[in-house]
CSV table of C-alpha atoms and ligand atoms in Angstrom, one decimal:
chain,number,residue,atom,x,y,z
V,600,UNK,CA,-23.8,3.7,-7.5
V,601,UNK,CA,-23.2,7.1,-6.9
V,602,UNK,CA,-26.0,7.4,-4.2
V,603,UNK,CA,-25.1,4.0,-3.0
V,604,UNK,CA,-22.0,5.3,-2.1
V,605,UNK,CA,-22.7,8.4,-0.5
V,606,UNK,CA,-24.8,6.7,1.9
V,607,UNK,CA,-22.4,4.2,2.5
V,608,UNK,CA,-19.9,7.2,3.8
V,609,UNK,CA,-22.9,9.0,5.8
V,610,UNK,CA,-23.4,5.1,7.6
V,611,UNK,CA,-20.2,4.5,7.8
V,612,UNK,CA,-19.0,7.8,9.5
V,613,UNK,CA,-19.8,7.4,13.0
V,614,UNK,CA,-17.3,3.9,12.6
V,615,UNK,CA,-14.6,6.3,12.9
V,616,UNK,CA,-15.1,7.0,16.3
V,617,UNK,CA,-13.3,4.1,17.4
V,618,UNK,CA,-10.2,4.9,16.1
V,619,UNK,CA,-7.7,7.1,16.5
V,620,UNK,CA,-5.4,8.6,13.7
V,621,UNK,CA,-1.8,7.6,14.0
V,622,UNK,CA,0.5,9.0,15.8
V,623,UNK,CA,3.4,7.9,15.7
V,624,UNK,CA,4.4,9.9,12.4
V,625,UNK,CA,3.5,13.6,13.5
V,626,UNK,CA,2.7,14.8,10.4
V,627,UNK,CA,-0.5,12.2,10.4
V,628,UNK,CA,-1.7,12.9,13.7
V,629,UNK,CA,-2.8,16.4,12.0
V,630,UNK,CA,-5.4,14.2,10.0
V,631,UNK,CA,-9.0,15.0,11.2
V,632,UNK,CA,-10.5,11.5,12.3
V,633,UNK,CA,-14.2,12.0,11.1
V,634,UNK,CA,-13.1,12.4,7.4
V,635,UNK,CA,-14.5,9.3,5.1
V,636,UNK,CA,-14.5,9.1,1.1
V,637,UNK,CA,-14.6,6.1,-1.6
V,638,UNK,CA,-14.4,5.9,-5.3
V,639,UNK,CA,-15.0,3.1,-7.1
V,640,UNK,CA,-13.9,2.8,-11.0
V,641,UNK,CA,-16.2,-0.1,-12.8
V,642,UNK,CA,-15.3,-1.6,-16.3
V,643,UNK,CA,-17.6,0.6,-17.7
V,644,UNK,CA,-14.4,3.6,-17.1
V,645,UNK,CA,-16.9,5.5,-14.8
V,646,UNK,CA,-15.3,7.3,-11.7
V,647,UNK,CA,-18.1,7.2,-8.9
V,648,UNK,CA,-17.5,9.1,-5.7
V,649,UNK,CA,-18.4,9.6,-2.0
V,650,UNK,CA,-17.6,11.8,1.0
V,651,UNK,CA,-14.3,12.8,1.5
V,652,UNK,CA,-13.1,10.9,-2.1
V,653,UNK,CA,-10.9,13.8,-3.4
V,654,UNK,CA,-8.9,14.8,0.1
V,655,UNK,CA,-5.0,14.2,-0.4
V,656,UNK,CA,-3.2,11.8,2.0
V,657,UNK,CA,-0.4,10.0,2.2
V,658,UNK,CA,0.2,6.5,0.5
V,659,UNK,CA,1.8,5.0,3.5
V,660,UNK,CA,2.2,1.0,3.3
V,661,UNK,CA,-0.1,1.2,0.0
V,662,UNK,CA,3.5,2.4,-1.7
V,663,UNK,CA,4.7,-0.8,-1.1
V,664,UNK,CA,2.6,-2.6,-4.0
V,665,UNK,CA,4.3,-0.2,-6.3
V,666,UNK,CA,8.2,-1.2,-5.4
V,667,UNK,CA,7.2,-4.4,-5.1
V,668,UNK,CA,5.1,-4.7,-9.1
V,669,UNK,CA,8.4,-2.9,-10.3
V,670,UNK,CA,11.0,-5.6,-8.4
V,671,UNK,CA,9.5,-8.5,-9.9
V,672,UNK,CA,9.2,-6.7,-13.7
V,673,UNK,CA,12.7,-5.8,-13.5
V,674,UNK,CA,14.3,-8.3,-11.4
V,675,UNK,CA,11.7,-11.1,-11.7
V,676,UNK,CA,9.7,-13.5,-9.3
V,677,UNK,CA,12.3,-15.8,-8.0
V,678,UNK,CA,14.7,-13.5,-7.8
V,679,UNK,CA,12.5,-11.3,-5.3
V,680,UNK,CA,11.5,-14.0,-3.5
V,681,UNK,CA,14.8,-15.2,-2.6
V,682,UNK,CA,14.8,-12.7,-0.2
V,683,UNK,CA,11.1,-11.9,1.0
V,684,UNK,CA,9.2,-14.6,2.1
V,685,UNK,CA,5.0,-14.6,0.9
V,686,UNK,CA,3.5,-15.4,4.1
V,687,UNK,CA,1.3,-13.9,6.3
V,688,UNK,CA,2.3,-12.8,10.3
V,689,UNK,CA,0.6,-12.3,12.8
V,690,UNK,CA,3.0,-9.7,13.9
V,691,UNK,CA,2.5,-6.0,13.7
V,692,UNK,CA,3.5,-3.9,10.1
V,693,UNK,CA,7.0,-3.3,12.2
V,694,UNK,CA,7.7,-5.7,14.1
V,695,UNK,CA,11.5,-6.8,14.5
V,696,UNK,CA,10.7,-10.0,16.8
V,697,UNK,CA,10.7,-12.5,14.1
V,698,UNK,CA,13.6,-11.5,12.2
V,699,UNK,CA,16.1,-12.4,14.2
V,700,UNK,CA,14.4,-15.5,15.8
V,701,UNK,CA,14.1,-17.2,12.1
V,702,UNK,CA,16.3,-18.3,10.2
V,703,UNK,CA,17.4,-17.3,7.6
V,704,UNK,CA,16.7,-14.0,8.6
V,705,UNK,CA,14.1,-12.8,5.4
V,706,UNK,CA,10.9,-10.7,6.5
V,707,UNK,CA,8.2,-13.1,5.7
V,708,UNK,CA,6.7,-11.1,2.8
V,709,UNK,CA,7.5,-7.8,0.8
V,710,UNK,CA,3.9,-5.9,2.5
V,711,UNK,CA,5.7,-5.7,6.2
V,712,UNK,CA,7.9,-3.0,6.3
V,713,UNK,CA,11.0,-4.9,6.9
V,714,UNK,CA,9.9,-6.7,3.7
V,715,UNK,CA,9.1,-3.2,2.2
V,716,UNK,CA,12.8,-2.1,3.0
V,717,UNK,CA,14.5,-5.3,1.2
V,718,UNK,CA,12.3,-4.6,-2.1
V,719,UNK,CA,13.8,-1.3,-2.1
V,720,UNK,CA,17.5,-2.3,-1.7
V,721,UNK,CA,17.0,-5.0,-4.4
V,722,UNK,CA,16.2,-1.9,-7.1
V,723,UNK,CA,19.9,-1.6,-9.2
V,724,UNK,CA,19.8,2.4,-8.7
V,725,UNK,CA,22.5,4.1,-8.0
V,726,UNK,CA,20.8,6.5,-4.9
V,727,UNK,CA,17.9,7.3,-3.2
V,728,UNK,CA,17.5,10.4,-5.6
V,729,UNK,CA,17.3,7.6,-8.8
V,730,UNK,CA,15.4,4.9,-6.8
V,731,UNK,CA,13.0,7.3,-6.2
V,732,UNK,CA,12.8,8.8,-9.6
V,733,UNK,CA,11.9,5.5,-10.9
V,734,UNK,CA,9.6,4.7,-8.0
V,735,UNK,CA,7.7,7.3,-8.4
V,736,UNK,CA,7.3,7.3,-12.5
V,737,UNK,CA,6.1,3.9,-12.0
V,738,UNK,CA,3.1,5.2,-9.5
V,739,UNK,CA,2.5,7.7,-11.5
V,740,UNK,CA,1.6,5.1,-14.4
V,741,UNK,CA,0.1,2.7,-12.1
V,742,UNK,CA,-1.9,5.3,-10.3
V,743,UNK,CA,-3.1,7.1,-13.8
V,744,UNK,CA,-2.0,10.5,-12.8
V,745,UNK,CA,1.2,11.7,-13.7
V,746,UNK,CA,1.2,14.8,-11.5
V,747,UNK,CA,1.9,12.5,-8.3
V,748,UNK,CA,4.7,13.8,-6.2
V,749,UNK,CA,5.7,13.6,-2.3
V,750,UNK,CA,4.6,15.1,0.3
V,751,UNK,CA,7.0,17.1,1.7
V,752,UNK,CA,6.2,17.5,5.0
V,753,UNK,CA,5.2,13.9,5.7
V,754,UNK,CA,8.3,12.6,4.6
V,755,UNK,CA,10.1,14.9,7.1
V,756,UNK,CA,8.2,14.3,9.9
V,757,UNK,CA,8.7,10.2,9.0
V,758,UNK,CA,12.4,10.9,8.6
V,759,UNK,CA,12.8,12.8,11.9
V,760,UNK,CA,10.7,10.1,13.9
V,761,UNK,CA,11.9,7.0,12.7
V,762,UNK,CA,13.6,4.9,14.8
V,763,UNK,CA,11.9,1.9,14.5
V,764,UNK,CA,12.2,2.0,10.5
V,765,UNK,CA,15.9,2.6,10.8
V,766,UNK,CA,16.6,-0.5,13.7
V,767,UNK,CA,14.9,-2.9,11.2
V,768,UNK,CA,16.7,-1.3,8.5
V,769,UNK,CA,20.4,-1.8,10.5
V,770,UNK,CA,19.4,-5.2,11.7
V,771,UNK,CA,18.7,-6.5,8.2
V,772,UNK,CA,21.9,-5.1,7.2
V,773,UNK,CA,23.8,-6.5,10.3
V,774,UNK,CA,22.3,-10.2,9.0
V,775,UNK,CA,23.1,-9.6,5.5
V,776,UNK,CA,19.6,-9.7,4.2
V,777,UNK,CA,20.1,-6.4,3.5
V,778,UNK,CA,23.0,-4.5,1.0
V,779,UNK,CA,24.1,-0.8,0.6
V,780,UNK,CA,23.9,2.1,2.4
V,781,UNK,CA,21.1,2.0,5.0
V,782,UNK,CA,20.4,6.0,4.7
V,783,UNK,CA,20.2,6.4,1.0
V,784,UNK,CA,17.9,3.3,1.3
V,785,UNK,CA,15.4,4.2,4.5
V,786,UNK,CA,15.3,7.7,2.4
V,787,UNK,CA,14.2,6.3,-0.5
V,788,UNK,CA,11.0,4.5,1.6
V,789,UNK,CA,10.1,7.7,3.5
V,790,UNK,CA,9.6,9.7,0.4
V,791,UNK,CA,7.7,6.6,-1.2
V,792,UNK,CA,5.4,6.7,1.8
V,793,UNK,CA,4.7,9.8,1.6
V,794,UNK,CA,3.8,10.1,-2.2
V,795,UNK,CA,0.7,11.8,-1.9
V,796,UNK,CA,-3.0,10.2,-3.9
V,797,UNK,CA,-6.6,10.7,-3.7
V,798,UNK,CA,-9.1,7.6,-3.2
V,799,UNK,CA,-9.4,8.0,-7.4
V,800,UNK,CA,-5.7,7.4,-7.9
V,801,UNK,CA,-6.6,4.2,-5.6
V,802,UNK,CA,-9.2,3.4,-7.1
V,803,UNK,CA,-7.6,3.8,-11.1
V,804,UNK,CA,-4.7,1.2,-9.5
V,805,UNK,CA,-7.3,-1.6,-7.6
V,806,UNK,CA,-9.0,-2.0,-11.5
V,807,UNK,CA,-5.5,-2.0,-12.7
V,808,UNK,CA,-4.9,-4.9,-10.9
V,809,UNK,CA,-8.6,-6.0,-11.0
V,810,UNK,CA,-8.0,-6.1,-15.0
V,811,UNK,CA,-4.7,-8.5,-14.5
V,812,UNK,CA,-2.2,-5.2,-14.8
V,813,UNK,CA,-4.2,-3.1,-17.8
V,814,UNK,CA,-4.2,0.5,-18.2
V,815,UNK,CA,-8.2,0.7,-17.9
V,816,UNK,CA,-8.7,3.7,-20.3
V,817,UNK,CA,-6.0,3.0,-22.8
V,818,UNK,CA,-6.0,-0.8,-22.9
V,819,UNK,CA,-2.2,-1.2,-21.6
V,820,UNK,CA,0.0,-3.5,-20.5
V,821,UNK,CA,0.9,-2.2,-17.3
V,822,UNK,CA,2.4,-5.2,-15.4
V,823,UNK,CA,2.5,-8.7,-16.6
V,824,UNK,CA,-0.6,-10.6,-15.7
V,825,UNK,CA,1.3,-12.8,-13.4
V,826,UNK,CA,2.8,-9.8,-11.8
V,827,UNK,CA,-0.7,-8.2,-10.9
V,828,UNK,CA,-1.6,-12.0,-9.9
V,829,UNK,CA,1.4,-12.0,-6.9
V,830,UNK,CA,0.4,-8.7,-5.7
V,831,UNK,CA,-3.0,-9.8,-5.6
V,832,UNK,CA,-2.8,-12.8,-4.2
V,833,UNK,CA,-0.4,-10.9,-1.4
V,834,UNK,CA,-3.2,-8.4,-0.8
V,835,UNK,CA,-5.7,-11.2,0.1
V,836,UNK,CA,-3.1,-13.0,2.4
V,837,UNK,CA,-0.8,-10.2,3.5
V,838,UNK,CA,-2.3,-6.7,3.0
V,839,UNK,CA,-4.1,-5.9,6.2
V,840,UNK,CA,-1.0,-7.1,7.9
V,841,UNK,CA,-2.1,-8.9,11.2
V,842,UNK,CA,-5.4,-8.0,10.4
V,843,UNK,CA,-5.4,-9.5,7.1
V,844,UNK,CA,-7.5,-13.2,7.9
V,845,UNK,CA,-10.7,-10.8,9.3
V,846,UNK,CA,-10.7,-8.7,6.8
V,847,UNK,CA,-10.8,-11.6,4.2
V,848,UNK,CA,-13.8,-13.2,6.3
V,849,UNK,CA,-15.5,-9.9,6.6
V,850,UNK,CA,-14.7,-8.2,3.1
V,851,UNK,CA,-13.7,-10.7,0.9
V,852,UNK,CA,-11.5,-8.8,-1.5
V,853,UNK,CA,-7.7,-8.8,-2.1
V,854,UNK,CA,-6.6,-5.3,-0.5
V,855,UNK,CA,-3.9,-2.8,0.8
V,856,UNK,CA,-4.3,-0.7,3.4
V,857,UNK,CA,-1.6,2.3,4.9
V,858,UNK,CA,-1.7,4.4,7.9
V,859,UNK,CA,-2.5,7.4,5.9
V,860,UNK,CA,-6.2,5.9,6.2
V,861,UNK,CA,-6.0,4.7,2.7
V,862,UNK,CA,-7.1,1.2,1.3
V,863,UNK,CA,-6.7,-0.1,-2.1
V,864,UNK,CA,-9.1,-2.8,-3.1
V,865,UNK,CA,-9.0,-5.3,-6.2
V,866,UNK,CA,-12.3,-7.4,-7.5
V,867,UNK,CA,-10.9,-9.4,-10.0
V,868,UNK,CA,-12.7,-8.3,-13.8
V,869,UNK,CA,-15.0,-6.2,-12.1
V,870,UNK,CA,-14.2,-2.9,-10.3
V,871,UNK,CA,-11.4,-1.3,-8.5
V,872,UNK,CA,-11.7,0.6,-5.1
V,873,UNK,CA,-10.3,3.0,-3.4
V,874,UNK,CA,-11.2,4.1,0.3
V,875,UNK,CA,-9.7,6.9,3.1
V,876,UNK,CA,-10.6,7.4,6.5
V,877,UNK,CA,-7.2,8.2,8.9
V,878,UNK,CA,-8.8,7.0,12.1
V,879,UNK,CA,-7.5,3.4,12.4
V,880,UNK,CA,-7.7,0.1,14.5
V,881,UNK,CA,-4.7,-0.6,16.6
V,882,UNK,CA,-3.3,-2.5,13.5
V,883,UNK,CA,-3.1,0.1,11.8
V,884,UNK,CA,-6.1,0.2,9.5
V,885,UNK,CA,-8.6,2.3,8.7
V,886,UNK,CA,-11.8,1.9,10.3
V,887,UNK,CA,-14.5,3.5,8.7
V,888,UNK,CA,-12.3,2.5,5.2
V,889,UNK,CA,-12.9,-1.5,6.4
V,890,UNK,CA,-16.8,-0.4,6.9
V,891,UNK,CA,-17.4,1.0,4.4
V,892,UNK,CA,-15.6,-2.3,2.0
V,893,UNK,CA,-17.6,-4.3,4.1
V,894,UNK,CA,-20.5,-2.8,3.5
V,895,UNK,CA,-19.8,-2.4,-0.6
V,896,UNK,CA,-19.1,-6.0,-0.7
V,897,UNK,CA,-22.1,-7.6,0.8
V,898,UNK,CA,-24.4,-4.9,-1.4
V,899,UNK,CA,-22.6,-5.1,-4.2
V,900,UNK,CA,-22.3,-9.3,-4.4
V,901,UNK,CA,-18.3,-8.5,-4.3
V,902,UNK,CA,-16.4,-10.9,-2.3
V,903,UNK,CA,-14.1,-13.2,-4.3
V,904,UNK,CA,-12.3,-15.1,-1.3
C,1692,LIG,N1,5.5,4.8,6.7
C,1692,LIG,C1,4.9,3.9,7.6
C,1692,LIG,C2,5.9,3.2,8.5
C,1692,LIG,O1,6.9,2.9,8.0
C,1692,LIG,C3,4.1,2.9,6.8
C,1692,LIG,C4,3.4,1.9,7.7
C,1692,LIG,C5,2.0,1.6,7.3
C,1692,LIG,O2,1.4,2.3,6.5
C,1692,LIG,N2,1.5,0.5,7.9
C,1692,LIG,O3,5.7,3.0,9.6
């Protein structure tokens, strides 16, 4: 596997080329474009590796699985749900069009970011600084490391560059999809973006929902295996946003992908995944990351959809 995967990355690299990291958030656009890694953990608890597996970035849109797993624990299913819709768009990640054109005005599921942002108001903390205390003790668990933190310097850069965040933010608010106080909130999902992982920490969460929400070392209950089921079943629908049908048709595996260049994959009862390669598609995904799934699914015998 471990040579498998290595040569995967070495095939994959020249993939990169065309993309382009993003931009948008300055802090990103420091990412070098050629850099690649995977790890994969199987059920056997073996970490393998490839490439550029242990480089830091960003969790970006991939932060959004752990809000969400902790909204539905505490607050339940339906209650979420009430307010986020579960269907896919064919809109970009940040796109305010449809918000205000359906009615009633409720992002059409929690992986957009205007979904993203009404997960985090549901949470019953007080302020950002508890919201994101809990947040991040919850990736911490989920991501089996407990030395995660936030990067600070992404979550500035995010937070001085982040109009479009803070207009979807203002308009749910203005609709009443959205309560509380809009700064507190969009601080809270800046810092959450920016919690910082390696593809292992990816990889330890994919088999934690792979194994219906078990800790896959110490045998815990993580989530609730209906919990895990939602996010997975999000992931296959929803997780490459508007890229999410070819990715299913190509890949085949429930997944969640962030403009930090990393994607979390889940095989059900066999294996979770973790890839990272910052130069992305004009969706916003990763582009050597999608290869090299692509490429682990078909030799592999992965695909599940
Ligand atoms: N922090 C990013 C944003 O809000 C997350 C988007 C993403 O990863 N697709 O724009």
């Amino acid at each position: 596997m471990q040579e498998l995967l290595c040569r995967l990355v070495a095939e994959c690299r020249d993939a990169c080329s065309s993309g382009g990291v993003a931009s948008y958030i300055p802090e990103l656009a420091k990412a070098d474009p050629r850099m690649l890694g995977v790890s994969v953990l199987t059920t056997e608890r073996t970490f393998f590796q490839g490439g550029d597996a242990s480089f830091p970035f960003t969790m970006q849109s991939i932060s959004k699985l752990i809000s969400l797993a902790l909204a539905i624990e505490e607050l339940g299913e339906d209650h979420v749900f009430e307010r986020v819709g579960m269907d896919p768009t064919a809109d970009p990640f940040n796109s305010i069009m449809r918000l205000e054109m359906v009615r009633p005005h409720r992002p059409q599921n929690p992986l957009i970011n205007a979904g993203a942002l009404v997960i985090l108001s549901l949470l019953p903390y007080r302020d950002s600084k508890t919201r994101i205390a809990v947040v991040l003790a919850w990736a911490r668990r989920l991501l089996g490391n407990n030395a995660i933190t936030v990067h600070e310097p992404t979550y500035i850069s995010e937070k001085n560059t982040s109009d479009r965040n803070r207009s979807l933010a203002f308009f749910l608010r203005s609709v009443g999809s959205l309560k509380g106080d809009v700064e507190d909130l969009l601080d809270t999902y800046f810092r959450q973006c920016s919690m910082s992982v390696t593809t292992k920490e990816l990889a330890f969460l994919g088999m934690v929902l792979a194994l219906d929400g078990i800790d896959p070392f110490s045998g815990e209950r993580l989530l609730r295996r209906a919990t895990a089921r939602v996010l997975r079943a999000l992931m296959a629908t929803c997780g490459l946003y508007d890229g999410s049908g070819e990715f299913a048709v190509r890949v085949g595996i429930p997944a969640k992908s962030g403009v930090g260049g990393g994607i979390v994959a889940a095989v059900p009862g066999r294996m979770g995944i973790g890839v990272f390669g910052p130069a992305l598609d004009g969706k916003g995904n990763s582009v050597g990351g999608m290869a090299v799934l692509e490429h682990l699914s078909a030799r592999g015998n992965l695909r599940v959809l």
